[in-house]
PDB file of C-alpha atoms in Angstrom:
ATOM      1  CA  UNK A   1       0.039  -0.100   0.046  1.00  0.00           C
ATOM      2  CA  UNK A   2       1.426   3.340  -0.890  1.00  0.00           C
ATOM      3  CA  UNK A   3       1.291   6.429   1.331  1.00  0.00           C
ATOM      4  CA  UNK A   4      -1.091   9.235   0.632  1.00  0.00           C
ATOM      5  CA  UNK A   5       0.584  12.065  -1.257  1.00  0.00           C
ATOM      6  CA  UNK A   6      -0.489  14.617   1.201  1.00  0.00           C
ATOM      7  CA  UNK A   7       1.021  12.814   4.001  1.00  0.00           C
ATOM      8  CA  UNK A   8       4.443  12.229   2.172  1.00  0.00           C
ATOM      9  CA  UNK A   9       4.630  16.080   1.438  1.00  0.00           C
ATOM     10  CA  UNK A  10       4.010  16.926   5.160  1.00  0.00           C
ATOM     11  CA  UNK A  11       6.328  14.255   7.026  1.00  0.00           C
ATOM     12  CA  UNK A  12       9.748  12.766   6.297  1.00  0.00           C
ATOM     13  CA  UNK A  13       8.821   9.449   8.037  1.00  0.00           C
ATOM     14  CA  UNK A  14      12.577   8.352   8.262  1.00  0.00           C
ATOM     15  CA  UNK A  15      13.782  11.597   9.850  1.00  0.00           C
ATOM     16  CA  UNK A  16      10.701  11.641  12.233  1.00  0.00           C
ATOM     17  CA  UNK A  17      11.457   7.895  13.106  1.00  0.00           C
ATOM     18  CA  UNK A  18      15.012   8.973  13.995  1.00  0.00           C
ATOM     19  CA  UNK A  19      13.917  11.901  16.080  1.00  0.00           C
ATOM     20  CA  UNK A  20      11.353   9.547  18.097  1.00  0.00           C
ATOM     21  CA  UNK A  21      13.930   6.807  18.450  1.00  0.00           C
ATOM     22  CA  UNK A  22      16.407   9.299  19.842  1.00  0.00           C
ATOM     23  CA  UNK A  23      13.882  10.614  22.363  1.00  0.00           C
ATOM     24  CA  UNK A  24      13.213   7.096  23.251  1.00  0.00           C
ATOM     25  CA  UNK A  25      16.994   6.262  23.789  1.00  0.00           C
ATOM     26  CA  UNK A  26      17.757   9.201  25.832  1.00  0.00           C
ATOM     27  CA  UNK A  27      14.649   8.669  28.018  1.00  0.00           C
ATOM     28  CA  UNK A  28      15.463   5.053  28.716  1.00  0.00           C
ATOM     29  CA  UNK A  29      18.995   6.066  30.016  1.00  0.00           C
ATOM     30  CA  UNK A  30      17.345   7.785  33.099  1.00  0.00           C
ATOM     31  CA  UNK A  31      14.473   5.155  33.462  1.00  0.00           C
ATOM     32  CA  UNK A  32      13.668   2.514  36.092  1.00  0.00           C
ATOM     33  CA  UNK A  33      13.636  -0.585  34.025  1.00  0.00           C
ATOM     34  CA  UNK A  34      11.857  -2.452  36.672  1.00  0.00           C
ATOM     35  CA  UNK A  35       8.765   0.176  36.537  1.00  0.00           C
ATOM     36  CA  UNK A  36       5.439  -1.345  35.391  1.00  0.00           C
ATOM     37  CA  UNK A  37       4.213   0.010  31.800  1.00  0.00           C
ATOM     38  CA  UNK A  38       0.364   0.615  32.652  1.00  0.00           C
ATOM     39  CA  UNK A  39      -0.645   0.638  28.980  1.00  0.00           C
ATOM     40  CA  UNK A  40       1.087  -2.779  28.564  1.00  0.00           C
ATOM     41  CA  UNK A  41      -0.134  -4.991  31.209  1.00  0.00           C
ATOM     42  CA  UNK A  42       2.475  -7.242  32.469  1.00  0.00           C
ATOM     43  CA  UNK A  43       5.347  -5.653  31.014  1.00  0.00           C
ATOM     44  CA  UNK A  44       8.129  -3.519  32.676  1.00  0.00           C
ATOM     45  CA  UNK A  45      10.118  -0.823  30.956  1.00  0.00           C
ATOM     46  CA  UNK A  46      12.941  -3.378  30.307  1.00  0.00           C
ATOM     47  CA  UNK A  47      10.418  -5.520  28.405  1.00  0.00           C
ATOM     48  CA  UNK A  48       9.146  -2.382  26.439  1.00  0.00           C
ATOM     49  CA  UNK A  49      12.561  -1.431  25.380  1.00  0.00           C
ATOM     50  CA  UNK A  50      13.633  -4.955  24.301  1.00  0.00           C
ATOM     51  CA  UNK A  51      10.297  -5.444  22.314  1.00  0.00           C
ATOM     52  CA  UNK A  52      10.964  -1.965  20.663  1.00  0.00           C
ATOM     53  CA  UNK A  53      14.583  -2.739  19.818  1.00  0.00           C
ATOM     54  CA  UNK A  54      13.679  -6.182  18.519  1.00  0.00           C
ATOM     55  CA  UNK A  55      10.756  -4.843  16.370  1.00  0.00           C
ATOM     56  CA  UNK A  56      13.451  -2.497  14.768  1.00  0.00           C
ATOM     57  CA  UNK A  57      15.741  -5.168  13.987  1.00  0.00           C
ATOM     58  CA  UNK A  58      13.016  -7.474  12.479  1.00  0.00           C
ATOM     59  CA  UNK A  59      11.745  -4.607  10.333  1.00  0.00           C
ATOM     60  CA  UNK A  60      15.230  -3.769   9.128  1.00  0.00           C
ATOM     61  CA  UNK A  61      15.723  -7.420   7.978  1.00  0.00           C
ATOM     62  CA  UNK A  62      12.196  -7.292   6.167  1.00  0.00           C
ATOM     63  CA  UNK A  63      13.145  -4.195   4.309  1.00  0.00           C
ATOM     64  CA  UNK A  64      16.632  -5.483   3.539  1.00  0.00           C
ATOM     65  CA  UNK A  65      15.303  -8.839   2.125  1.00  0.00           C
ATOM     66  CA  UNK A  66      11.755  -7.709   0.918  1.00  0.00           C
ATOM     67  CA  UNK A  67      10.448 -10.934   2.426  1.00  0.00           C
ATOM     68  CA  UNK A  68       8.775 -11.848   5.902  1.00  0.00           C
ATOM     69  CA  UNK A  69      11.328 -12.401   8.714  1.00  0.00           C
ATOM     70  CA  UNK A  70      11.513 -14.366  11.697  1.00  0.00           C
ATOM     71  CA  UNK A  71      11.032 -12.314  15.093  1.00  0.00           C
ATOM     72  CA  UNK A  72      14.197 -11.200  16.806  1.00  0.00           C
ATOM     73  CA  UNK A  73      14.784 -12.263  20.417  1.00  0.00           C
ATOM     74  CA  UNK A  74      18.112 -10.286  21.273  1.00  0.00           C
ATOM     75  CA  UNK A  75      18.842  -8.700  24.732  1.00  0.00           C
ATOM     76  CA  UNK A  76      21.044  -6.001  26.197  1.00  0.00           C
ATOM     77  CA  UNK A  77      24.206  -7.460  27.655  1.00  0.00           C
ATOM     78  CA  UNK A  78      23.227  -6.031  31.036  1.00  0.00           C
ATOM     79  CA  UNK A  79      20.136  -4.599  32.827  1.00  0.00           C
ATOM     80  CA  UNK A  80      21.746  -1.190  33.671  1.00  0.00           C
ATOM     81  CA  UNK A  81      19.733   1.890  32.041  1.00  0.00           C
ATOM     82  CA  UNK A  82      22.715   3.033  30.233  1.00  0.00           C
ATOM     83  CA  UNK A  83      23.455  -0.395  28.748  1.00  0.00           C
ATOM     84  CA  UNK A  84      19.834  -0.923  27.805  1.00  0.00           C
ATOM     85  CA  UNK A  85      19.633   2.556  26.338  1.00  0.00           C
ATOM     86  CA  UNK A  86      22.738   2.039  24.100  1.00  0.00           C
ATOM     87  CA  UNK A  87      21.616  -1.429  22.945  1.00  0.00           C
ATOM     88  CA  UNK A  88      18.299   0.195  21.861  1.00  0.00           C
ATOM     89  CA  UNK A  89      20.058   2.971  20.140  1.00  0.00           C
ATOM     90  CA  UNK A  90      21.992   0.513  18.223  1.00  0.00           C
ATOM     91  CA  UNK A  91      18.993  -1.264  16.989  1.00  0.00           C
ATOM     92  CA  UNK A  92      17.297   2.066  15.897  1.00  0.00           C
ATOM     93  CA  UNK A  93      20.385   3.329  14.322  1.00  0.00           C
ATOM     94  CA  UNK A  94      20.762   0.100  12.246  1.00  0.00           C
ATOM     95  CA  UNK A  95      17.082   0.301  11.111  1.00  0.00           C
ATOM     96  CA  UNK A  96      17.580   4.198  10.383  1.00  0.00           C
ATOM     97  CA  UNK A  97      20.437   3.310   8.019  1.00  0.00           C
ATOM     98  CA  UNK A  98      18.467   0.402   6.344  1.00  0.00           C
ATOM     99  CA  UNK A  99      15.517   2.730   5.714  1.00  0.00           C
ATOM    100  CA  UNK A 100      17.720   5.700   4.372  1.00  0.00           C
ATOM    101  CA  UNK A 101      19.143   3.618   1.712  1.00  0.00           C
ATOM    102  CA  UNK A 102      16.174   1.723   0.934  1.00  0.00           C
ATOM    103  CA  UNK A 103      14.174   2.202  -2.372  1.00  0.00           C
ATOM    104  CA  UNK A 104      10.554   3.462  -1.492  1.00  0.00           C
ATOM    105  CA  UNK A 105       9.108   1.581  -4.680  1.00  0.00           C
ATOM    106  CA  UNK A 106      11.054  -1.679  -4.158  1.00  0.00           C
ATOM    107  CA  UNK A 107       8.759  -4.678  -3.695  1.00  0.00           C
ATOM    108  CA  UNK A 108       8.625  -5.506  -0.120  1.00  0.00           C
ATOM    109  CA  UNK A 109       6.378  -7.660   2.175  1.00  0.00           C
ATOM    110  CA  UNK A 110       4.212  -6.093   4.966  1.00  0.00           C
ATOM    111  CA  UNK A 111       1.990  -7.637   7.639  1.00  0.00           C
ATOM    112  CA  UNK A 112      -1.249  -5.651   6.531  1.00  0.00           C
ATOM    113  CA  UNK A 113      -1.582  -6.322   2.752  1.00  0.00           C
ATOM    114  CA  UNK A 114       1.049  -8.977   2.053  1.00  0.00           C
ATOM    115  CA  UNK A 115       3.365  -7.693  -0.684  1.00  0.00           C
ATOM    116  CA  UNK A 116       3.521  -3.964  -1.074  1.00  0.00           C
ATOM    117  CA  UNK A 117       6.618  -1.727  -1.345  1.00  0.00           C
ATOM    118  CA  UNK A 118       9.314  -0.548   1.187  1.00  0.00           C
ATOM    119  CA  UNK A 119       7.567   2.752   1.660  1.00  0.00           C
ATOM    120  CA  UNK A 120       5.150   0.987   4.177  1.00  0.00           C
ATOM    121  CA  UNK A 121       7.952   0.736   6.682  1.00  0.00           C
ATOM    122  CA  UNK A 122       9.292   4.061   7.470  1.00  0.00           C
ATOM    123  CA  UNK A 123       5.704   5.157   8.289  1.00  0.00           C
ATOM    124  CA  UNK A 124       5.011   2.042  10.313  1.00  0.00           C
ATOM    125  CA  UNK A 125       8.347   2.239  12.400  1.00  0.00           C
ATOM    126  CA  UNK A 126       7.616   5.965  13.064  1.00  0.00           C
ATOM    127  CA  UNK A 127       4.311   5.227  14.611  1.00  0.00           C
ATOM    128  CA  UNK A 128       5.604   1.912  16.392  1.00  0.00           C
ATOM    129  CA  UNK A 129       8.036   4.169  18.268  1.00  0.00           C
ATOM    130  CA  UNK A 130       5.878   7.079  18.825  1.00  0.00           C
ATOM    131  CA  UNK A 131       3.253   4.908  20.491  1.00  0.00           C
ATOM    132  CA  UNK A 132       5.743   3.079  22.522  1.00  0.00           C
ATOM    133  CA  UNK A 133       7.277   6.352  23.481  1.00  0.00           C
ATOM    134  CA  UNK A 134       3.790   7.191  24.941  1.00  0.00           C
ATOM    135  CA  UNK A 135       4.031   3.887  27.111  1.00  0.00           C
ATOM    136  CA  UNK A 136       7.425   4.827  28.158  1.00  0.00           C
ATOM    137  CA  UNK A 137       6.308   8.395  29.305  1.00  0.00           C
ATOM    138  CA  UNK A 138       3.313   7.000  31.097  1.00  0.00           C
ATOM    139  CA  UNK A 139       5.533   4.524  32.884  1.00  0.00           C
ATOM    140  CA  UNK A 140       7.603   7.323  34.045  1.00  0.00           C
ATOM    141  CA  UNK A 141       4.915   9.393  35.241  1.00  0.00           C
ATOM    142  CA  UNK A 142       5.290  11.922  32.615  1.00  0.00           C
ATOM    143  CA  UNK A 143       2.395  13.403  29.997  1.00  0.00           C
ATOM    144  CA  UNK A 144       3.116  12.271  26.689  1.00  0.00           C
ATOM    145  CA  UNK A 145       3.548  15.062  23.924  1.00  0.00           C
ATOM    146  CA  UNK A 146       2.404  14.048  20.527  1.00  0.00           C
ATOM    147  CA  UNK A 147       2.858  16.160  17.272  1.00  0.00           C
ATOM    148  CA  UNK A 148      -0.467  17.099  15.844  1.00  0.00           C
ATOM    149  CA  UNK A 149       0.728  16.147  12.111  1.00  0.00           C
ATOM    150  CA  UNK A 150       2.356  12.857  13.046  1.00  0.00           C
ATOM    151  CA  UNK A 151      -0.723  12.154  15.051  1.00  0.00           C
ATOM    152  CA  UNK A 152      -3.061  12.854  12.490  1.00  0.00           C
ATOM    153  CA  UNK A 153      -1.097  10.509  10.139  1.00  0.00           C
ATOM    154  CA  UNK A 154      -1.117   8.033  12.892  1.00  0.00           C
ATOM    155  CA  UNK A 155      -4.951   8.255  12.785  1.00  0.00           C
ATOM    156  CA  UNK A 156      -4.851   7.584   8.990  1.00  0.00           C
ATOM    157  CA  UNK A 157      -2.635   4.781   9.482  1.00  0.00           C
ATOM    158  CA  UNK A 158      -4.821   3.011  12.170  1.00  0.00           C
ATOM    159  CA  UNK A 159      -7.962   3.353   9.945  1.00  0.00           C
ATOM    160  CA  UNK A 160      -6.428   2.381   6.583  1.00  0.00           C
ATOM    161  CA  UNK A 161      -3.935  -0.096   7.474  1.00  0.00           C
ATOM    162  CA  UNK A 162      -4.869  -1.586  11.033  1.00  0.00           C
ATOM    163  CA  UNK A 163      -8.694  -1.818  10.485  1.00  0.00           C
ATOM    164  CA  UNK A 164      -7.700  -3.936   7.302  1.00  0.00           C
ATOM    165  CA  UNK A 165      -5.149  -5.956   9.155  1.00  0.00           C
ATOM    166  CA  UNK A 166      -7.416  -6.740  12.117  1.00  0.00           C
ATOM    167  CA  UNK A 167     -10.204  -7.859   9.797  1.00  0.00           C
ATOM    168  CA  UNK A 168      -7.831 -10.268   8.058  1.00  0.00           C
ATOM    169  CA  UNK A 169      -6.826 -11.595  11.453  1.00  0.00           C
ATOM    170  CA  UNK A 170     -10.508 -12.268  12.378  1.00  0.00           C
ATOM    171  CA  UNK A 171     -11.319  -9.383  14.624  1.00  0.00           C
ATOM    172  CA  UNK A 172     -13.920  -7.700  12.579  1.00  0.00           C
ATOM    173  CA  UNK A 173     -14.824  -4.146  13.816  1.00  0.00           C
ATOM    174  CA  UNK A 174     -18.265  -3.538  15.431  1.00  0.00           C
ATOM    175  CA  UNK A 175     -19.490  -1.065  12.784  1.00  0.00           C
ATOM    176  CA  UNK A 176     -23.151  -0.964  11.648  1.00  0.00           C
ATOM    177  CA  UNK A 177     -23.239   2.730  10.544  1.00  0.00           C
ATOM    178  CA  UNK A 178     -20.770   5.231   9.077  1.00  0.00           C
ATOM    179  CA  UNK A 179     -18.583   6.854  11.779  1.00  0.00           C
ATOM    180  CA  UNK A 180     -16.841  10.142  11.213  1.00  0.00           C
ATOM    181  CA  UNK A 181     -13.601  11.098  13.046  1.00  0.00           C
ATOM    182  CA  UNK A 182     -12.797  14.653  13.194  1.00  0.00           C
ATOM    183  CA  UNK A 183      -9.126  15.809  14.329  1.00  0.00           C
ATOM    184  CA  UNK A 184     -10.062  19.352  15.057  1.00  0.00           C
ATOM    185  CA  UNK A 185      -6.816  20.954  15.457  1.00  0.00           C
ATOM    186  CA  UNK A 186      -5.392  19.792  11.919  1.00  0.00           C
ATOM    187  CA  UNK A 187      -8.741  20.025  10.036  1.00  0.00           C
ATOM    188  CA  UNK A 188      -8.802  16.621   8.950  1.00  0.00           C
ATOM    189  CA  UNK A 189     -11.670  13.991   8.936  1.00  0.00           C
ATOM    190  CA  UNK A 190     -12.174  10.479   7.863  1.00  0.00           C
ATOM    191  CA  UNK A 191     -15.355   8.585   7.554  1.00  0.00           C
ATOM    192  CA  UNK A 192     -15.415   4.915   8.329  1.00  0.00           C
ATOM    193  CA  UNK A 193     -18.079   2.864   6.124  1.00  0.00           C
ATOM    194  CA  UNK A 194     -19.275  -0.646   7.112  1.00  0.00           C
ATOM    195  CA  UNK A 195     -17.950  -3.137   4.861  1.00  0.00           C
ATOM    196  CA  UNK A 196     -15.678  -6.229   5.014  1.00  0.00           C
ATOM    197  CA  UNK A 197     -13.186  -4.782   5.825  1.00  0.00           C
ATOM    198  CA  UNK A 198     -14.398  -1.282   6.406  1.00  0.00           C
ATOM    199  CA  UNK A 199     -13.481   1.331   3.871  1.00  0.00           C
ATOM    200  CA  UNK A 200     -12.230   4.854   4.675  1.00  0.00           C
ATOM    201  CA  UNK A 201     -13.122   8.241   2.870  1.00  0.00           C
ATOM    202  CA  UNK A 202     -11.439  11.520   3.614  1.00  0.00           C
ATOM    203  CA  UNK A 203     -13.658  14.182   4.955  1.00  0.00           C
ATOM    204  CA  UNK A 204     -17.356  14.319   6.373  1.00  0.00           C
ATOM    205  CA  UNK A 205     -19.219  11.784   4.143  1.00  0.00           C
ATOM    206  CA  UNK A 206     -22.515  10.626   5.599  1.00  0.00           C
ATOM    207  CA  UNK A 207     -21.197  10.160   9.013  1.00  0.00           C
ATOM    208  CA  UNK A 208     -24.058  10.782  11.519  1.00  0.00           C
ATOM    209  CA  UNK A 209     -22.056   9.411  14.318  1.00  0.00           C
ATOM    210  CA  UNK A 210     -19.002  11.499  15.162  1.00  0.00           C
ATOM    211  CA  UNK A 211     -15.826  11.409  17.319  1.00  0.00           C
ATOM    212  CA  UNK A 212     -14.098  14.796  17.651  1.00  0.00           C
ATOM    213  CA  UNK A 213     -11.108  16.008  19.353  1.00  0.00           C
ATOM    214  CA  UNK A 214      -7.315  16.864  18.977  1.00  0.00           C
ATOM    215  CA  UNK A 215      -5.448  14.655  16.683  1.00  0.00           C
ATOM    216  CA  UNK A 216      -3.034  13.417  19.600  1.00  0.00           C
ATOM    217  CA  UNK A 217      -5.943  12.398  21.681  1.00  0.00           C
ATOM    218  CA  UNK A 218      -7.833  10.663  18.867  1.00  0.00           C
ATOM    219  CA  UNK A 219      -4.612   8.891  17.835  1.00  0.00           C
ATOM    220  CA  UNK A 220      -3.893   7.681  21.378  1.00  0.00           C
ATOM    221  CA  UNK A 221      -7.595   6.506  21.910  1.00  0.00           C
ATOM    222  CA  UNK A 222      -7.352   4.355  18.731  1.00  0.00           C
ATOM    223  CA  UNK A 223      -4.398   2.643  20.136  1.00  0.00           C
ATOM    224  CA  UNK A 224      -6.057   2.132  23.378  1.00  0.00           C
ATOM    225  CA  UNK A 225      -3.512   4.786  25.249  1.00  0.00           C
ATOM    226  CA  UNK A 226      -6.336   7.269  26.214  1.00  0.00           C
ATOM    227  CA  UNK A 227      -9.819   6.041  27.303  1.00  0.00           C
ATOM    228  CA  UNK A 228     -12.761   7.210  25.114  1.00  0.00           C
ATOM    229  CA  UNK A 229     -14.110   8.995  28.157  1.00  0.00           C
ATOM    230  CA  UNK A 230     -11.161  11.510  28.274  1.00  0.00           C
ATOM    231  CA  UNK A 231     -12.273  15.096  28.357  1.00  0.00           C
ATOM    232  CA  UNK A 232     -10.614  15.983  25.182  1.00  0.00           C
ATOM    233  CA  UNK A 233     -12.916  13.859  23.172  1.00  0.00           C
ATOM    234  CA  UNK A 234     -16.574  14.436  22.351  1.00  0.00           C
ATOM    235  CA  UNK A 235     -19.171  12.172  20.610  1.00  0.00           C
ATOM    236  CA  UNK A 236     -22.276  13.008  18.939  1.00  0.00           C
ATOM    237  CA  UNK A 237     -24.931  10.542  17.580  1.00  0.00           C
ATOM    238  CA  UNK A 238     -25.527   6.914  18.680  1.00  0.00           C
ATOM    239  CA  UNK A 239     -23.448   6.188  21.808  1.00  0.00           C
ATOM    240  CA  UNK A 240     -23.838   2.519  21.636  1.00  0.00           C
ATOM    241  CA  UNK A 241     -22.762   2.184  18.003  1.00  0.00           C
ATOM    242  CA  UNK A 242     -19.749   4.586  18.700  1.00  0.00           C
ATOM    243  CA  UNK A 243     -18.574   2.692  22.103  1.00  0.00           C
ATOM    244  CA  UNK A 244     -19.253  -0.546  20.214  1.00  0.00           C
ATOM    245  CA  UNK A 245     -16.633   0.346  17.433  1.00  0.00           C
ATOM    246  CA  UNK A 246     -14.269   1.784  19.821  1.00  0.00           C
ATOM    247  CA  UNK A 247     -14.543  -1.271  22.057  1.00  0.00           C
ATOM    248  CA  UNK A 248     -13.297  -3.608  18.859  1.00  0.00           C
ATOM    249  CA  UNK A 249      -9.776  -4.760  18.414  1.00  0.00           C
ATOM    250  CA  UNK A 250      -8.801  -2.064  16.127  1.00  0.00           C
ATOM    251  CA  UNK A 251      -5.081  -2.064  16.342  1.00  0.00           C
ATOM    252  CA  UNK A 252      -2.184  -4.424  16.977  1.00  0.00           C
TER     253      UNK A 252
END
């Protein structure tokens, strides 16, 4: 699946990934690795970091080969924050170099659509890193800060990529009528139409049921990092239909 032209013009996914990964590495260096991650039940910060580092290594292999790859299960040499931070930074740097020298149009497998192009992966790794950055911030008692434009693209990815993926995995969204999602701070809207899998249209198209709020809040909510009851979000229309949709397994 190709990335929408307007998104490509606004965001350099590879450089935005590098920025997100650098923040993650620097933050890990001062983190309590034993702290629980509230948004990833059962995980500690150490688990979060090793997961993300191994995802980077796995994605780098996929992009390099163009094919599906085995999961990575590497670990840092020691469970000290500085060592773990450096281990993660190395994984992120390796992926960054692979993405920088990849050819966006090159044939490459991805987990949502099967065969596509390498252009899928910079965007995916940016959002993987950004959302796990939210997890890290929350584990450290911080308030996550999310860029509105990256968040709007994250909404788009969740709707156009992950709804399709989850449908293929057997997790059909509870959607009986169109729902419109409006990111009020970036003036973007999407309408989700019932289908198998759901179809997405840009803008306000027949969506009687509406979810509105800042892009960052909607992005975090779709990834279950923010509850739908958060005060930044507002719903209009049939609450049961909206809550049924949001209660579906939309991502992951």
